[in-house]
XYZ file of C-alpha atoms in Angstrom:
249
model
C -24.617 -31.112 -81.808
C -24.469 -28.298 -84.082
C -27.939 -27.066 -82.621
C -27.582 -27.481 -78.889
C -24.161 -25.387 -79.460
C -25.528 -22.890 -81.693
C -27.993 -22.445 -78.785
C -25.530 -22.567 -75.927
C -23.895 -20.357 -77.477
C -26.561 -17.988 -78.279
C -27.874 -17.835 -74.972
C -24.559 -17.607 -73.265
C -23.730 -14.179 -75.401
C -27.521 -12.072 -74.665
C -26.724 -13.274 -70.810
C -25.506 -10.334 -69.614
C -25.289 -6.805 -71.305
C -21.657 -4.651 -71.459
C -20.550 -1.497 -72.875
C -18.336 -1.929 -76.030
C -14.799 -2.520 -75.091
C -14.142 0.338 -78.000
C -16.426 2.261 -78.977
C -16.572 3.268 -82.967
C -16.870 7.088 -82.004
C -13.705 6.855 -79.968
C -12.021 5.472 -82.750
C -13.372 8.019 -85.262
C -12.151 10.841 -82.349
C -8.243 9.540 -82.608
C -8.337 9.650 -86.218
C -9.354 13.106 -85.970
C -7.212 13.825 -83.475
C -4.305 12.209 -85.736
C -5.201 14.201 -88.842
C -5.319 17.528 -87.014
C -1.455 16.877 -86.037
C -0.779 15.882 -89.412
C -2.102 18.802 -91.206
C -0.398 21.188 -88.580
C 3.026 19.323 -89.263
C 2.037 19.773 -92.720
C 1.280 23.248 -92.423
C 4.522 23.945 -91.244
C 6.897 22.384 -93.626
C 5.208 24.282 -96.083
C 5.018 27.741 -94.734
C 9.216 26.799 -93.627
C 9.631 26.409 -97.738
C 8.312 29.090 -98.935
C 11.204 30.269 -100.518
C 11.870 27.556 -102.869
C 10.873 26.897 -106.008
C 7.163 25.399 -107.347
C 6.988 21.763 -107.957
C 7.447 21.027 -111.582
C 6.617 17.547 -112.907
C 10.053 16.741 -112.265
C 10.180 17.099 -109.087
C 7.040 16.147 -107.952
C 7.449 14.043 -104.812
C 7.324 10.265 -105.547
C 4.332 9.666 -102.781
C 2.117 12.016 -105.123
C 2.693 10.504 -107.922
C 0.079 9.625 -110.580
C 1.517 6.490 -110.910
C -0.485 3.237 -109.939
C 0.848 1.375 -107.027
C 0.695 -2.538 -106.061
C 1.102 -3.555 -102.643
C 1.337 -6.709 -100.064
C 1.118 -6.540 -96.129
C 0.556 -8.998 -93.758
C -0.104 -8.277 -89.958
C -2.215 -9.667 -86.146
C -5.435 -9.257 -85.474
C -7.627 -8.570 -82.426
C -11.448 -9.681 -82.651
C -14.422 -10.140 -80.924
C -18.162 -9.473 -81.305
C -20.178 -6.110 -80.952
C -23.751 -5.574 -79.710
C -26.322 -4.977 -77.828
C -26.153 -8.361 -75.573
C -22.290 -9.818 -75.784
C -21.861 -10.692 -72.193
C -19.056 -12.996 -71.132
C -17.450 -12.428 -75.100
C -13.546 -12.118 -75.367
C -11.529 -11.264 -77.902
C -9.043 -12.921 -79.650
C -6.021 -13.117 -81.916
C -5.876 -13.707 -85.165
C -4.009 -13.194 -88.559
C -4.375 -11.618 -92.292
C -2.327 -11.194 -95.111
C -3.584 -8.616 -97.634
C -2.736 -7.400 -101.551
C -4.010 -4.575 -104.056
C -3.714 -1.623 -105.554
C -3.001 2.527 -104.785
C -4.732 4.210 -107.736
C -4.385 7.849 -107.312
C -7.002 9.758 -108.572
C -7.669 13.408 -110.219
C -5.874 14.969 -106.970
C -2.990 12.613 -106.814
C -3.471 13.531 -102.749
C -6.589 11.013 -102.916
C -6.636 7.159 -104.187
C -8.701 4.460 -104.497
C -6.939 1.166 -102.662
C -8.728 -1.912 -103.692
C -7.343 -4.742 -102.058
C -7.935 -8.293 -101.236
C -7.770 -9.948 -97.847
C -7.794 -13.239 -96.321
C -8.235 -12.594 -92.381
C -9.003 -15.093 -88.978
C -11.373 -13.715 -86.857
C -13.850 -14.670 -84.640
C -14.172 -14.532 -80.908
C -13.833 -16.008 -77.310
C -17.125 -17.338 -75.995
C -19.221 -18.827 -73.340
C -19.864 -22.991 -74.475
C -22.952 -22.694 -71.524
C -24.691 -19.673 -70.212
C -22.944 -20.117 -66.780
C -19.155 -20.686 -68.185
C -16.657 -18.258 -68.920
C -15.097 -17.564 -72.100
C -14.086 -21.194 -72.638
C -14.723 -21.567 -76.120
C -13.162 -19.879 -79.242
C -14.726 -19.806 -82.655
C -12.476 -18.908 -85.760
C -14.198 -17.539 -89.268
C -11.277 -17.322 -91.787
C -12.794 -15.049 -93.938
C -11.657 -13.620 -97.726
C -12.341 -9.906 -97.884
C -12.744 -6.623 -100.112
C -11.769 -3.457 -99.147
C -12.675 -0.484 -100.956
C -11.395 2.238 -99.478
C -10.339 6.144 -100.262
C -6.972 7.380 -98.977
C -5.592 11.043 -98.540
C -2.127 11.441 -98.234
C 0.042 13.583 -96.726
C 3.461 13.800 -97.652
C 6.329 14.019 -95.224
C 10.166 14.783 -95.316
C 12.465 11.975 -96.141
C 10.561 10.027 -98.398
C 7.597 9.286 -96.048
C 4.376 9.830 -95.835
C 0.797 9.571 -93.649
C -2.362 8.388 -94.942
C -5.943 7.952 -93.314
C -8.328 6.197 -95.590
C -11.724 4.541 -94.675
C -14.524 2.968 -97.315
C -16.514 -0.266 -97.209
C -15.672 -4.009 -97.045
C -17.582 -7.211 -98.534
C -16.428 -10.572 -96.689
C -17.279 -13.832 -97.201
C -16.632 -16.836 -94.873
C -14.773 -19.619 -96.177
C -13.221 -21.881 -93.408
C -13.158 -21.875 -89.359
C -13.115 -23.789 -86.558
C -15.023 -23.205 -82.873
C -13.343 -25.299 -80.051
C -14.279 -26.324 -76.364
C -11.792 -28.675 -74.668
C -10.307 -29.994 -77.537
C -12.945 -30.878 -79.494
C -13.790 -28.863 -82.470
C -16.904 -28.274 -85.174
C -17.303 -26.403 -87.991
C -17.855 -22.918 -87.935
C -19.937 -22.631 -91.058
C -22.719 -25.139 -92.091
C -25.294 -27.159 -90.929
C -22.766 -29.750 -88.738
C -21.541 -27.118 -86.655
C -22.485 -23.555 -85.373
C -24.227 -22.825 -88.842
C -22.637 -18.934 -88.742
C -23.822 -16.551 -91.852
C -20.846 -16.679 -94.558
C -21.584 -12.833 -95.774
C -21.154 -9.704 -94.376
C -20.679 -6.010 -95.607
C -19.075 -3.406 -92.863
C -17.061 -0.570 -92.637
C -13.009 -0.263 -92.745
C -11.221 2.414 -91.335
C -7.421 2.536 -91.557
C -4.156 4.479 -90.783
C -0.513 4.031 -92.759
C 2.521 5.599 -92.599
C 5.077 5.108 -95.449
C 8.800 5.393 -95.643
C 9.971 4.714 -98.940
C 8.482 1.491 -99.678
C 7.897 0.149 -96.384
C 4.526 0.723 -95.107
C 2.936 -0.040 -91.280
C -1.006 0.261 -90.927
C -3.285 0.254 -88.426
C -7.151 0.100 -88.362
C -10.332 -1.213 -87.741
C -13.759 -2.637 -89.147
C -16.801 -3.987 -88.471
C -19.609 -5.583 -89.987
C -23.307 -4.572 -90.422
C -24.812 -8.209 -90.919
C -25.890 -10.351 -87.865
C -22.848 -13.529 -87.560
C -26.052 -15.669 -87.817
C -29.497 -15.628 -89.721
C -31.374 -17.427 -86.528
C -34.268 -14.582 -85.763
C -36.349 -16.419 -83.164
C -34.396 -15.041 -79.987
C -35.765 -11.758 -79.105
C -32.215 -9.972 -78.770
C -29.741 -10.254 -82.731
C -26.692 -11.966 -82.892
C -23.797 -9.859 -82.450
C -21.588 -8.855 -85.617
C -17.901 -9.048 -86.290
C -15.040 -6.482 -85.328
C -11.328 -6.456 -85.637
C -8.346 -4.555 -85.540
C -5.359 -5.016 -86.991
C -1.653 -4.003 -87.480
C 0.124 -4.671 -90.679
C 3.700 -4.182 -92.271
C 4.276 -4.836 -95.422
C 6.092 -2.858 -99.139
C 4.887 -1.456 -102.002
C 6.175 -3.327 -105.083
C 7.301 -0.326 -106.962
C-alpha cells in the first residue's frame, strides 16, 4: 500500500551517501566563465566600432528595445533528487512547455521574465533497500519562474542572455511505476509527496532573430515529503533542461 511504498522508498534513498553528480557550484562557475567570454566578445565588437555614429532611437538594436516580448518554448528535462543521502537514485527524462513575457526595465539590457511552465520531473529510485533504481517517480508540476536577465547584443540580430531568479511550483499529477504497476505520486493513496515547492532557477539563452534556444537548471528548497519522523530528511527536486522556442513578435 501507499504507507509501505513510502517506507521502502525512504529507506532506499537514505541507504547510501554519495556526492552530487553535478554540484550547483560547478554550474555557477560555468555561467561565470561563459559570462566573461561574452563580455570579452562584446568589448571587441564595441572597440571595433569606435568610428561608427552613436546609436539613435531609430537604430537601437531590436534586441535591446523597450518592447514587451511574449515567448513560447518547449524542451526536454533530465531530473533527479539532491540531498545528503540519495543512494541508488538515478535521473529520468521528462518534458517541459513554457510561455512568458520579456519585460525590459529602465536599463534595456536588463529584463524581468515571468513565465508559466508545465514540467515533468522526478527520478528513478530503488523500490526496496537492496534494489537498483527499478521504479520511476514522475512529478508533473505547474511552475512560475520569476527571473531577471542581463542581455548582451551580438552581431546579425542575435543576443545572449544570462538570468536567475526564484520559482514557485505546485504538483498537479504524476505516477509511481514499479514492475508494470502504478500508484499516485501525490495523495494518501500513493507516495503522498509534497505538492508545493520553492527554489532557484538559472538559465542561459541564445536568440537569433525570433528563434530562442535555452539551457538551465533549477533546484527546489523544500524536501519532497513532509514526513520528519526519520533522522535524515527527504531529498529535494533538481532538474536540468534544454528548450527551444520563438519570440512571438
